[in-house]
Amino acid sequence: MQPSTGTLRPLGLDEVRLTGGFWGDRQARNAAATIPHAYEWQRRAGWLDNFRQAAAGGVTARRGREFSDSEAYKLAEAMVWEIARGADAPYRELVEVLVAAQEPDGYLNTMFGRPGQAPRYSALDWGHELYCAGFLIQAGVARLRTGVADALVAAAIRAADHVCAEFGAAGRQAVCGHPEIEMALVELYRATGTGRYLDQAQLFVDRRGQATLPDLELGRSYYQDDVPVRDRAAFAGHAVRALYLACGAVDVAVETGDDKLLAAIVRQWERTVAARTYLTGGMGSRHEGESFGEDFELPPDRAYAETCAGVASVMLSWRLLLATGEPRFADLAERTLFNVVAAGPSLDGRAFFYTNPLQQRAPGSPPDPRVPNPRATAGERVPWFDVSCCPNNIARLLASLGGYLATRDDRGLQLHQYAAGRIRAGGIELGVVTEYPWRGAVTVRVHAAPQRPWRLSLRVPAWAGEATLVTPEQTRPVSPGYAVVDRFWRPGDEVRLELPVAPRWTEPDPRIDAVRGTVAVERGPLVYCAESVDQRTAQALDAPAVDPSVPVVERRMPALGPEVVALGVAASTLAPAHAGWPYGSTGPAVAEATELVLVPYHLWANRGPATMRVWLPERRR
Ligand SMILES: [Zn+2]
């Protein structure tokens, strides 16, 4: 993301390097395990062979769903970021296969337009042609941003030119059933300066909500074609579609100076965060249509909360942060990164969650490791899905995560997310030393600085209440928002932010009926959950009742990692008062006092089938 204007300017991916720690380790695992894993599965599932068949002139045995092309592009983008850091990945091999399938006029999709296939753009509602083109374009933009204009970049530009020719002002008055192309075109405009890509993105945003797509059982709200983008009250319909569209709308608004459109998306974001978002940051509660529910319709056990919706929410928060400079967007990005994005891959980086419920009532069954999983719902991560958007989206986000940590403006540098690493930008060189989120101390060391005063801003998350900032001059309390230090920095200067990461109890809004009377435990940016494998009995999570008046204790959990902090909370187990009919006039009896062990939500389901819950019923006083 490189907007040409905005309150804050992003840093380049070459200006930030993660070095170990929570996110650095995950990025390294992504490069070493997830990217090769995804490449192997795409080969094995025949999704890359679709491109080979197309290049040979006909696709007679296409495999995979209509959007499988997009997975190859997402993976190519992930590889782009990694090889730019010097990692090894089969990027050339992959790109050679992809670009060979492009038609002379720039069209590139293995599902349509050849003998025996449906004509191009004959199924805009479900065909995902522009969606796939969008990911191709984004992969090309990524490559351009690493300073290389190769065959992938040329293919992306040809694809974009083709889209503009087909869908321009004088072309088809239509949109794709799955938004995505909008932000891709704006990004290509930013990377190349070619204005028609921005014009086309604007056309797509303005055309959405004009009922150009057919009605369907789920209603046109499913693909946001029921209401014009700027007239909507909250994000609705298919969550990933809604969030990708919002990203594209922000991009268009920023580049065209359309403050009303930007304000509309901010308003929709506010309502969505206030009433349609899980404690984890997960978005989209309904399995039906993978969609947002009504306000406060946030059941923990039926949460859909697709991993891709988490990725998309981080992308949207980032755009809104750059546009406005407001810390609330970085706060939500942090919550979503630690509790949805980090929950996506398994500890070995070779299995993934698609949905992210906050309660698992029955232990999942181990997936068949040889075949793609046909279901999006599982109590366990699986190696691959028939619909594998989430693993590839995670791969490209983790590979580019350094870009989401810090920004610049005319006054100095801002740190929004805390990760061990090094930043070199505009003559400033900083080292960030931290064991966040396990420990709350973040030390920023200045290694090089320009010969003039500048401002270092450190985000204090809303959850922190009050934190402490130690500068070379003083130690002072700082409140949520940005703690700023204006001074003449010299190499060797240090600032330390101390965030209070003690465990805290969190209560839901009473309008979220599904979890009224329960509490959850958070520690720093992490949401915790109770997983059955840690409890004294397998039934301990069926009817627990916790006592928040007893202090939460911290424990080690070496099985999940030497750095991991687990928690213990005082609880009772309730015994049902009735058998054979789960209702009656007398309440349950207290069966036994116990302690519930809690682990970070993002680490659950790494130790075999288990039940799990985030929200814990509170014992009635
Ligand atoms: Zn997905």
Coordinates of C-alpha atoms and ligand atoms in Angstrom, one line a residue:
M1 CA 0.0 0.0 0.0
Q2 CA 1.5 3.3 -1.1
P3 CA -1.2 6.0 -1.1
S4 CA -0.1 9.3 -2.8
T5 CA -1.7 11.3 0.0
G6 CA -2.9 10.8 3.6
T7 CA -2.1 11.8 7.2
L8 CA 0.7 9.1 7.5
R9 CA 3.0 7.6 4.9
P10 CA 3.8 3.9 5.0
L11 CA 7.3 2.6 5.0
G12 CA 8.6 0.4 2.2
L13 CA 9.0 -3.3 2.9
D14 CA 12.7 -2.9 2.5
E15 CA 12.7 -0.3 5.3
V16 CA 11.4 -2.7 8.0
R17 CA 12.9 -6.0 9.0
L18 CA 11.5 -8.3 11.6
T19 CA 14.1 -10.1 13.7
G20 CA 12.7 -13.0 15.7
G21 CA 10.1 -12.6 18.4
F22 CA 6.4 -13.2 18.0
W23 CA 6.0 -11.9 14.4
G24 CA 9.5 -12.5 13.2
D25 CA 9.3 -16.2 14.1
R26 CA 5.9 -16.4 12.3
Q27 CA 7.2 -14.7 9.2
A28 CA 10.2 -17.1 9.2
R29 CA 8.0 -20.1 9.5
N30 CA 5.7 -18.7 6.8
A31 CA 8.7 -18.6 4.5
A32 CA 10.2 -21.9 5.5
A33 CA 7.0 -24.0 5.8
T34 CA 3.8 -22.3 4.7
I35 CA 4.9 -21.0 1.3
P36 CA 6.4 -24.4 0.1
H37 CA 3.4 -26.2 1.6
A38 CA 1.0 -24.0 -0.3
Y39 CA 3.0 -24.4 -3.5
E40 CA 3.1 -28.2 -3.2
W41 CA -0.7 -28.4 -2.5
Q42 CA -1.5 -26.1 -5.5
R43 CA 0.5 -28.4 -7.7
R44 CA -0.9 -31.5 -6.3
A45 CA -4.5 -30.2 -6.5
G46 CA -4.0 -29.5 -10.2
W47 CA -4.5 -25.8 -9.8
L48 CA -1.3 -24.9 -11.5
D49 CA -1.9 -27.5 -14.3
N50 CA -5.0 -25.5 -15.2
F51 CA -2.6 -22.7 -16.4
R52 CA -0.5 -25.2 -18.3
Q53 CA -3.6 -26.5 -20.1
A54 CA -4.7 -23.0 -20.9
A55 CA -1.3 -22.1 -22.3
A56 CA -1.5 -25.2 -24.5
G57 CA -4.7 -23.9 -26.0
G58 CA -7.5 -25.7 -24.2
V59 CA -8.6 -26.6 -20.7
T60 CA -10.2 -30.0 -20.9
A61 CA -9.7 -31.2 -17.4
R62 CA -9.8 -28.2 -15.2
R63 CA -9.5 -28.8 -11.4
G64 CA -10.4 -26.7 -8.5
R65 CA -13.1 -24.1 -7.9
E66 CA -13.7 -21.1 -10.1
F67 CA -11.4 -18.9 -8.0
S68 CA -8.5 -21.3 -7.8
D69 CA -6.4 -19.1 -10.1
S70 CA -6.4 -16.4 -7.5
E71 CA -4.6 -18.7 -5.0
A72 CA -1.6 -19.0 -7.3
Y73 CA -1.4 -15.2 -7.5
K74 CA -1.6 -14.8 -3.7
L75 CA 1.2 -17.3 -3.4
A76 CA 3.2 -15.5 -6.0
E77 CA 2.8 -12.3 -4.0
A78 CA 4.0 -14.0 -0.8
M79 CA 7.0 -15.3 -2.7
V80 CA 7.7 -11.8 -4.1
W81 CA 8.1 -10.4 -0.6
E82 CA 10.2 -13.3 0.6
I83 CA 12.7 -13.4 -2.3
A84 CA 13.1 -9.6 -1.9
R85 CA 14.5 -10.4 1.6
G86 CA 16.8 -13.0 0.0
A87 CA 14.8 -16.1 0.7
D88 CA 14.6 -18.9 -1.7
A89 CA 11.2 -19.7 -3.3
P90 CA 10.2 -21.2 -6.7
Y91 CA 9.0 -17.9 -7.9
R92 CA 10.4 -18.0 -11.4
E93 CA 9.0 -21.5 -12.0
L94 CA 5.6 -20.4 -10.7
V95 CA 5.4 -17.2 -12.7
E96 CA 6.5 -18.9 -15.9
V97 CA 3.5 -21.2 -15.6
L98 CA 1.0 -18.4 -14.8
V99 CA 2.0 -15.8 -17.5
A100 CA 2.1 -18.4 -20.3
A101 CA -1.7 -18.8 -20.0
Q102 CA -2.4 -15.1 -20.7
E103 CA -4.3 -14.5 -23.9
P104 CA -2.9 -11.9 -26.4
D105 CA -5.5 -9.3 -25.3
G106 CA -4.5 -9.6 -21.7
Y107 CA -7.3 -11.9 -20.5
L108 CA -6.1 -14.5 -18.0
N109 CA -8.4 -16.9 -16.4
T110 CA -8.4 -20.7 -16.7
M111 CA -12.2 -21.1 -16.3
F112 CA -13.7 -19.2 -19.1
G113 CA -13.6 -18.4 -22.8
R114 CA -12.0 -21.4 -24.4
P115 CA -13.7 -24.1 -26.5
G116 CA -16.0 -26.1 -24.2
Q117 CA -16.0 -23.4 -21.5
A118 CA -18.5 -20.7 -20.7
P119 CA -17.8 -17.4 -22.5
R120 CA -15.8 -14.7 -20.8
Y121 CA -17.8 -12.6 -18.3
S122 CA -20.9 -14.7 -18.8
A123 CA -21.1 -15.4 -15.1
L124 CA -20.0 -12.2 -13.3
D125 CA -22.0 -13.2 -10.2
W126 CA -20.0 -16.4 -9.4
G127 CA -17.2 -16.5 -12.0
H128 CA -14.7 -14.5 -10.0
E129 CA -12.9 -13.4 -13.2
L130 CA -12.2 -9.9 -12.0
Y131 CA -11.5 -11.1 -8.5
C132 CA -8.7 -13.4 -9.9
A133 CA -7.4 -10.6 -12.1
G134 CA -7.2 -8.4 -9.0
F135 CA -4.9 -10.8 -7.2
L136 CA -2.7 -11.1 -10.3
I137 CA -2.5 -7.3 -10.4
Q138 CA -1.6 -7.1 -6.7
A139 CA 1.1 -9.7 -7.1
G140 CA 2.5 -7.6 -10.0
V141 CA 2.4 -4.4 -7.9
A142 CA 4.2 -6.2 -5.1
R143 CA 7.0 -7.2 -7.6
L144 CA 7.2 -3.6 -8.9
R145 CA 7.5 -2.3 -5.3
T146 CA 10.5 -4.6 -4.8
G147 CA 12.1 -2.8 -7.7
V148 CA 11.8 -5.4 -10.4
A149 CA 9.7 -5.2 -13.6
D150 CA 9.5 -8.8 -14.8
A151 CA 7.1 -11.0 -16.7
L152 CA 4.6 -11.0 -13.7
V153 CA 4.5 -7.2 -13.8
A154 CA 4.0 -7.2 -17.5
A155 CA 1.2 -9.7 -17.2
A156 CA -0.5 -7.7 -14.4
I157 CA -0.4 -4.5 -16.6
R158 CA -1.8 -6.4 -19.6
A159 CA -4.6 -7.8 -17.4
A160 CA -5.4 -4.4 -16.1
D161 CA -5.5 -2.8 -19.5
H162 CA -7.8 -5.6 -20.6
V163 CA -10.1 -4.9 -17.7
C164 CA -10.2 -1.2 -18.5
A165 CA -11.0 -1.9 -22.1
E166 CA -13.8 -4.3 -21.3
F167 CA -15.4 -2.6 -18.3
G168 CA -14.6 1.1 -18.9
A169 CA -17.1 3.9 -19.2
A170 CA -18.0 2.8 -22.7
G171 CA -17.8 -0.9 -21.9
R172 CA -19.8 -3.5 -19.9
Q173 CA -21.7 -1.7 -17.2
A174 CA -21.0 -4.4 -14.7
V175 CA -19.1 -5.4 -11.6
C176 CA -17.7 -8.7 -10.3
G177 CA -19.6 -10.8 -7.8
H178 CA -16.5 -10.7 -5.5
P179 CA -15.0 -7.2 -5.0
E180 CA -11.1 -7.2 -5.0
I181 CA -10.2 -5.6 -8.4
E182 CA -11.0 -2.1 -7.0
M183 CA -8.0 -1.9 -4.6
A184 CA -5.8 -3.8 -7.0
L185 CA -6.4 -1.2 -9.8
V186 CA -5.8 1.7 -7.4
E187 CA -2.5 0.1 -6.3
L188 CA -1.5 -0.4 -9.9
Y189 CA -2.3 3.3 -10.5
R190 CA -0.1 4.2 -7.5
A191 CA 2.7 2.0 -8.8
T192 CA 2.6 3.1 -12.4
G193 CA 1.0 6.5 -12.4
T194 CA -1.4 5.4 -15.2
G195 CA -4.7 7.2 -14.5
R196 CA -7.1 4.9 -16.2
Y197 CA -6.6 2.2 -13.5
L198 CA -7.8 4.7 -10.9
D199 CA -10.7 5.7 -13.1
Q200 CA -11.7 2.1 -13.6
A201 CA -11.6 1.4 -9.8
Q202 CA -13.8 4.4 -9.2
L203 CA -16.3 3.2 -11.8
F204 CA -16.4 -0.2 -10.1
V205 CA -17.0 1.4 -6.7
D206 CA -19.7 3.6 -8.1
R207 CA -21.4 0.8 -10.0
R208 CA -21.7 -1.4 -6.9
G209 CA -25.1 -1.4 -5.3
Q210 CA -26.9 -0.6 -8.6
A211 CA -28.3 -4.1 -9.0
T212 CA -26.2 -5.0 -12.0
L213 CA -25.7 -8.5 -10.6
P214 CA -28.6 -10.9 -10.5
D215 CA -30.8 -11.4 -7.4
L216 CA -30.0 -14.6 -5.5
E217 CA -31.4 -16.6 -2.6
L218 CA -29.2 -14.8 -0.2
G219 CA -30.2 -11.4 -1.6
R220 CA -28.0 -8.9 -3.5
S221 CA -26.6 -7.8 -0.1
Y222 CA -24.5 -11.0 -0.3
Y223 CA -22.3 -9.2 -2.8
Q224 CA -23.0 -5.7 -1.7
D225 CA -25.0 -5.0 -4.8
D226 CA -28.1 -3.9 -2.9
V227 CA -27.1 -0.5 -1.7
P228 CA -24.5 2.0 -3.1
V229 CA -21.2 1.9 -1.2
R230 CA -21.6 5.4 0.2
D231 CA -25.2 4.9 1.4
R232 CA -24.6 1.8 3.6
A233 CA -24.9 2.0 7.4
A234 CA -22.6 -0.9 8.3
F235 CA -20.7 -3.6 6.6
A236 CA -23.1 -6.3 5.5
G237 CA -23.4 -9.4 3.4
H238 CA -20.4 -11.7 2.7
A239 CA -17.7 -10.4 5.1
V240 CA -14.7 -10.8 2.9
R241 CA -16.5 -9.2 -0.1
A242 CA -17.7 -6.3 2.1
L243 CA -14.2 -5.7 3.6
Y244 CA -12.4 -5.9 0.2
L245 CA -14.9 -3.5 -1.2
A246 CA -14.4 -1.1 1.7
C247 CA -10.6 -1.3 1.1
G248 CA -11.1 -0.4 -2.6
A249 CA -13.5 2.4 -1.6
V250 CA -10.9 3.9 0.8
D251 CA -8.2 3.7 -1.9
V252 CA -10.4 5.4 -4.4
A253 CA -11.5 8.1 -1.9
V254 CA -7.9 8.8 -0.9
E255 CA -6.7 9.1 -4.4
T256 CA -9.6 11.2 -5.7
G257 CA -10.0 13.4 -2.7
D258 CA -13.5 12.1 -2.1
D259 CA -13.8 12.9 1.6
K260 CA -17.5 12.0 1.7
L261 CA -16.7 8.4 0.5
L262 CA -14.0 8.1 3.1
A263 CA -16.3 9.4 5.8
A264 CA -18.9 6.9 4.7
I265 CA -16.5 4.0 5.1
V266 CA -15.3 5.3 8.5
R267 CA -18.9 5.5 9.6
Q268 CA -19.6 1.9 8.4
W269 CA -16.4 0.7 10.2
E270 CA -17.5 2.4 13.4
R271 CA -20.9 0.7 13.4
T272 CA -19.4 -2.6 12.5
V273 CA -16.7 -2.5 15.2
A274 CA -19.4 -1.3 17.7
A275 CA -21.8 -4.1 17.0
R276 CA -20.6 -6.7 14.5
T277 CA -17.2 -7.7 15.6
Y278 CA -16.0 -10.5 17.9
L279 CA -13.7 -10.0 20.8
T280 CA -10.9 -11.6 18.7
G281 CA -11.5 -9.0 16.0
G282 CA -13.2 -11.7 13.9
M283 CA -15.8 -10.4 11.5
G284 CA -18.8 -12.1 9.8
S285 CA -20.8 -14.2 12.3
R286 CA -23.0 -16.1 10.0
H287 CA -22.2 -19.4 8.3
E288 CA -25.1 -18.6 5.9
G289 CA -23.6 -16.6 3.2
E290 CA -20.3 -16.3 5.2
S291 CA -21.8 -13.0 6.2
F292 CA -22.1 -10.3 8.8
G293 CA -25.1 -10.8 11.1
E294 CA -27.4 -8.1 12.5
D295 CA -26.0 -5.8 15.2
F296 CA -25.0 -7.9 18.3
E297 CA -25.6 -11.2 16.5
L298 CA -22.3 -12.6 17.7
P299 CA -22.7 -16.2 18.8
P300 CA -19.4 -17.7 20.0
D301 CA -20.1 -21.3 18.9
R302 CA -21.6 -20.4 15.5
A303 CA -19.0 -17.7 14.7
Y304 CA -17.9 -18.0 11.1
A305 CA -15.2 -15.2 11.4
E306 CA -13.3 -16.4 8.3
T307 CA -9.5 -16.0 8.5
C308 CA -9.6 -14.0 5.2
A309 CA -12.1 -11.6 6.8
G310 CA -9.5 -11.0 9.5
V311 CA -6.8 -10.4 6.8
A312 CA -9.1 -8.0 5.0
S313 CA -10.0 -6.2 8.2
V314 CA -6.3 -5.6 8.9
M315 CA -5.9 -4.3 5.4
L316 CA -8.9 -2.0 5.9
S317 CA -7.7 -0.8 9.3
W318 CA -4.3 0.0 7.8
R319 CA -5.8 2.1 5.1
L320 CA -7.9 4.0 7.5
L321 CA -5.0 4.5 9.8
L322 CA -2.9 6.0 7.0
A323 CA -5.7 8.2 5.8
T324 CA -6.6 9.6 9.3
G325 CA -3.7 8.9 11.6
E326 CA -6.2 7.8 14.3
P327 CA -4.9 5.1 16.7
R328 CA -8.3 3.2 16.9
F329 CA -7.6 1.7 13.5
A330 CA -4.2 0.4 14.7
D331 CA -5.9 -0.9 17.9
L332 CA -8.3 -3.1 15.9
A333 CA -5.5 -4.2 13.5
E334 CA -3.5 -5.4 16.6
R335 CA -6.4 -7.3 18.0
T336 CA -7.1 -8.9 14.7
L337 CA -3.5 -9.8 14.0
F338 CA -2.9 -11.5 17.4
N339 CA -6.3 -13.3 17.6
V340 CA -7.4 -14.1 14.1
V341 CA -4.3 -13.9 11.8
A342 CA -2.0 -15.6 14.3
A343 CA -4.7 -18.2 14.9
G344 CA -4.8 -19.1 11.2
P345 CA -1.7 -21.3 10.8
S346 CA -0.8 -24.2 13.1
L347 CA 2.5 -24.1 15.1
D348 CA 4.3 -25.9 12.2
G349 CA 2.8 -23.6 9.5
R350 CA 1.3 -26.5 7.6
A351 CA -2.3 -26.5 8.6
F352 CA -4.9 -23.7 8.7
F353 CA -8.2 -22.5 10.1
Y354 CA -10.8 -21.2 7.8
T355 CA -13.4 -20.3 10.4
N356 CA -12.5 -19.0 13.9
P357 CA -15.3 -19.8 16.4
L358 CA -15.0 -18.6 20.0
Q359 CA -16.4 -21.9 21.3
Q360 CA -15.9 -25.4 20.1
R361 CA -18.5 -27.7 21.7
A362 CA -17.4 -31.1 20.3
P363 CA -13.7 -32.0 19.6
G364 CA -12.9 -31.9 15.9
S365 CA -11.8 -35.0 14.1
P366 CA -8.3 -35.2 12.7
P367 CA -8.3 -34.3 9.0
D368 CA -7.2 -36.6 6.2
P369 CA -3.8 -35.2 5.4
R370 CA -3.9 -36.6 1.8
V371 CA -6.9 -34.8 0.4
P372 CA -8.1 -31.2 0.4
N373 CA -10.8 -30.6 3.1
P374 CA -14.2 -30.0 1.6
R375 CA -15.5 -28.1 4.6
A376 CA -14.7 -24.7 5.9
T377 CA -15.7 -25.7 9.5
A378 CA -13.5 -27.8 11.6
G379 CA -12.3 -28.0 15.2
E380 CA -8.9 -28.6 13.9
R381 CA -6.7 -26.9 11.3
V382 CA -6.4 -28.8 8.1
P383 CA -3.5 -28.9 5.6
W384 CA -5.5 -27.7 2.6
F385 CA -9.1 -26.8 1.6
D386 CA -11.0 -27.1 -1.6
V387 CA -11.4 -23.4 -1.1
S388 CA -8.0 -22.4 0.1
C389 CA -8.2 -18.6 0.1
C390 CA -7.2 -18.4 3.8
P391 CA -3.8 -20.2 3.7
N392 CA -2.6 -18.1 0.8
N393 CA -3.9 -14.9 2.2
I394 CA -2.1 -15.6 5.5
A395 CA 1.0 -16.3 3.5
R396 CA 1.0 -13.0 1.7
L397 CA 0.1 -11.0 4.8
L398 CA 2.8 -12.6 7.0
A399 CA 5.3 -12.1 4.2
S400 CA 4.5 -8.4 4.0
L401 CA 3.8 -7.8 7.8
G402 CA 6.7 -5.5 8.2
G403 CA 4.9 -3.0 6.1
Y404 CA 2.1 -2.7 8.8
L405 CA 4.2 -1.7 11.8
A406 CA 5.4 1.9 11.3
T407 CA 4.7 5.1 9.4
R408 CA 6.3 8.5 8.7
D409 CA 5.0 12.0 8.5
D410 CA 6.8 15.4 8.2
R411 CA 7.5 15.5 11.9
G412 CA 8.9 12.0 12.4
L413 CA 8.2 8.3 12.8
Q414 CA 5.3 6.4 14.3
L415 CA 5.3 2.9 15.7
H416 CA 1.8 1.3 15.6
Q417 CA 2.5 -2.4 16.2
Y418 CA 5.3 -3.8 18.3
A419 CA 7.6 -6.4 17.0
A420 CA 11.3 -7.1 17.4
G421 CA 13.0 -5.7 14.4
R422 CA 14.9 -2.9 12.7
I423 CA 13.6 0.2 10.9
R424 CA 15.6 2.3 8.5
A425 CA 13.7 5.2 6.9
G426 CA 14.5 8.8 6.0
G427 CA 17.9 8.9 7.7
I428 CA 16.4 7.4 10.9
E429 CA 17.5 3.9 12.0
L430 CA 15.8 2.3 14.9
G431 CA 16.0 -1.1 16.7
V432 CA 13.0 -2.4 18.5
V433 CA 13.7 -4.9 21.3
T434 CA 10.7 -6.6 22.8
E435 CA 9.2 -9.8 23.9
Y436 CA 5.7 -8.4 23.2
P437 CA 3.0 -9.7 23.7
W438 CA 4.4 -11.9 26.4
R439 CA 6.1 -9.0 28.2
G440 CA 4.9 -5.4 28.0
A441 CA 8.2 -3.6 27.7
V442 CA 9.1 -2.2 24.2
T443 CA 12.6 -0.7 23.9
V444 CA 13.3 1.5 20.9
R445 CA 17.0 2.2 20.4
V446 CA 18.2 4.9 18.0
H447 CA 21.1 3.7 15.8
A448 CA 21.1 6.7 13.4
A449 CA 19.3 10.0 13.3
P450 CA 19.2 13.1 11.1
Q451 CA 20.9 16.3 12.5
R452 CA 17.7 17.9 13.6
P453 CA 14.9 17.3 16.1
W454 CA 12.1 14.9 15.2
R455 CA 9.2 13.2 16.8
L456 CA 9.0 9.5 17.8
S457 CA 5.4 8.4 18.4
L458 CA 4.5 5.1 20.1
R459 CA 1.0 3.8 20.1
V460 CA -0.5 3.1 23.5
P461 CA -3.3 0.6 22.9
A462 CA -6.7 1.4 24.3
W463 CA -6.7 -1.8 26.4
A464 CA -3.6 -0.5 28.3
G465 CA -5.5 2.1 30.2
E466 CA -2.3 3.8 31.4
A467 CA 1.3 2.9 30.4
T468 CA 4.7 4.3 31.4
L469 CA 7.2 5.9 29.0
V470 CA 10.8 6.2 29.9
T471 CA 12.8 8.7 27.8
P472 CA 16.4 9.9 28.3
E473 CA 14.9 12.9 30.2
Q474 CA 12.1 11.5 32.3
T475 CA 9.7 8.7 33.2
R476 CA 6.0 9.6 32.8
P477 CA 2.6 8.0 32.6
V478 CA 1.1 7.9 29.1
S479 CA -2.5 7.4 28.0
P480 CA -4.0 5.4 25.1
G481 CA -3.3 7.1 21.8
Y482 CA 0.2 8.1 20.8
A483 CA 2.9 8.8 23.3
V484 CA 5.2 11.3 21.6
V485 CA 8.8 12.3 22.3
D486 CA 10.1 15.4 20.5
R487 CA 13.8 15.8 20.8
F488 CA 17.2 15.9 19.1
W489 CA 18.0 12.2 18.9
R490 CA 21.5 10.8 18.9
P491 CA 22.8 7.3 18.2
G492 CA 22.5 5.3 21.4
D493 CA 19.4 7.1 22.7
E494 CA 16.7 4.9 24.0
V495 CA 13.0 5.0 24.8
R496 CA 11.1 2.4 26.7
L497 CA 7.4 1.9 26.7
E498 CA 6.0 -0.2 29.4
L499 CA 2.6 -1.6 28.6
P500 CA 0.7 -3.3 31.5
V501 CA 0.0 -6.8 30.3
A502 CA -1.5 -8.2 33.5
P503 CA -4.5 -10.4 32.8
R504 CA -7.8 -8.6 32.8
W505 CA -11.5 -9.6 32.9
T506 CA -13.6 -8.5 29.9
E507 CA -17.4 -8.3 29.9
P508 CA -19.5 -8.3 26.8
D509 CA -22.1 -5.7 25.9
P510 CA -25.4 -7.0 27.3
R511 CA -27.0 -6.8 23.9
I512 CA -24.8 -9.7 22.7
D513 CA -27.4 -12.1 24.0
A514 CA -25.4 -15.2 23.2
V515 CA -22.7 -14.3 25.7
R516 CA -24.6 -12.3 28.3
G517 CA -23.6 -13.4 31.9
T518 CA -20.1 -14.5 30.8
V519 CA -16.7 -13.0 31.0
A520 CA -13.5 -13.5 29.1
V521 CA -9.9 -13.0 30.0
E522 CA -7.4 -10.9 28.0
R523 CA -3.8 -10.2 28.6
G524 CA -2.2 -7.4 26.6
P525 CA -3.5 -7.8 23.0
L526 CA -4.2 -11.5 23.5
V527 CA -7.6 -13.0 24.0
Y528 CA -7.5 -16.2 26.1
C529 CA -9.5 -19.4 25.9
A530 CA -10.0 -22.6 28.0
E531 CA -9.1 -25.7 26.0
S532 CA -10.3 -29.1 27.2
V533 CA -6.8 -30.7 27.0
D534 CA -5.6 -28.5 29.8
Q535 CA -8.5 -29.2 32.2
R536 CA -8.8 -31.9 34.9
T537 CA -11.8 -33.5 33.3
A538 CA -13.0 -33.6 29.7
Q539 CA -16.4 -32.2 30.8
A540 CA -14.8 -29.2 32.6
L541 CA -15.9 -26.8 29.8
D542 CA -19.5 -28.0 29.6
A543 CA -20.8 -25.9 32.5
P544 CA -18.1 -23.9 34.2
A545 CA -18.8 -20.9 36.4
V546 CA -15.8 -18.6 37.0
D547 CA -15.2 -16.3 39.9
P548 CA -13.6 -13.1 38.7
S549 CA -13.1 -11.9 42.3
V550 CA -10.2 -14.4 42.6
P551 CA -7.0 -13.1 41.0
V552 CA -5.9 -14.7 37.8
V553 CA -2.5 -16.5 38.1
E554 CA 0.1 -16.8 35.4
R555 CA 1.6 -20.2 34.4
R556 CA 4.1 -21.6 32.0
M557 CA 2.9 -23.7 29.1
P558 CA 6.1 -25.3 27.6
A559 CA 4.0 -27.6 25.4
L560 CA 3.0 -24.4 23.4
G561 CA 6.4 -22.7 23.5
P562 CA 8.9 -21.6 26.2
E563 CA 7.7 -18.0 26.0
V564 CA 4.0 -18.7 26.3
V565 CA 2.1 -17.4 29.3
A566 CA -0.9 -19.4 30.3
L567 CA -3.4 -18.4 33.0
G568 CA -5.3 -20.1 35.8
V569 CA -8.8 -18.8 36.9
A570 CA -10.9 -20.0 39.8
A571 CA -14.0 -21.8 38.7
S572 CA -16.7 -24.2 39.8
T573 CA -18.3 -26.9 37.7
L574 CA -22.1 -26.9 37.6
A575 CA -24.2 -30.1 37.6
P576 CA -27.4 -30.1 35.5
A577 CA -30.5 -30.2 37.7
H578 CA -32.5 -32.3 35.2
A579 CA -31.9 -35.3 33.1
G580 CA -33.7 -36.0 29.8
W581 CA -35.0 -32.5 29.4
P582 CA -32.6 -29.6 29.7
Y583 CA -35.1 -27.2 31.2
G584 CA -36.7 -26.9 34.6
S585 CA -37.6 -24.7 37.6
T586 CA -34.6 -25.4 39.7
G587 CA -31.1 -24.2 38.9
P588 CA -28.0 -26.2 38.6
A589 CA -26.0 -27.4 41.6
V590 CA -22.4 -26.6 42.2
A591 CA -20.5 -29.9 41.7
E592 CA -16.9 -29.0 42.5
A593 CA -14.5 -26.2 42.8
T594 CA -11.7 -26.3 40.2
E595 CA -9.3 -24.1 38.3
L596 CA -9.6 -23.5 34.6
V597 CA -6.4 -23.3 32.7
L598 CA -6.5 -20.7 29.9
V599 CA -4.2 -20.4 26.9
P600 CA -3.9 -17.7 24.2
Y601 CA -6.7 -18.2 21.7
H602 CA -4.4 -18.1 18.8
L603 CA -2.6 -21.3 20.0
W604 CA -5.7 -23.4 20.5
A605 CA -6.1 -26.7 18.6
N606 CA -2.4 -27.4 18.4
R607 CA -2.5 -30.4 20.6
G608 CA -5.1 -32.7 19.0
P609 CA -8.9 -32.6 19.1
A610 CA -10.3 -30.5 22.0
T611 CA -13.3 -28.5 23.1
M612 CA -12.7 -24.8 23.7
R613 CA -14.4 -21.6 24.9
V614 CA -13.4 -18.0 25.2
W615 CA -16.5 -16.7 27.1
L616 CA -16.8 -18.2 30.6
P617 CA -20.1 -18.0 32.4
E618 CA -19.8 -16.0 35.6
R619 CA -20.8 -17.7 38.8
R620 CA -23.9 -15.9 40.2
R621 CA -23.1 -14.0 43.4
Ligands
ZN1 ZN -10.5 -17.4 3.2

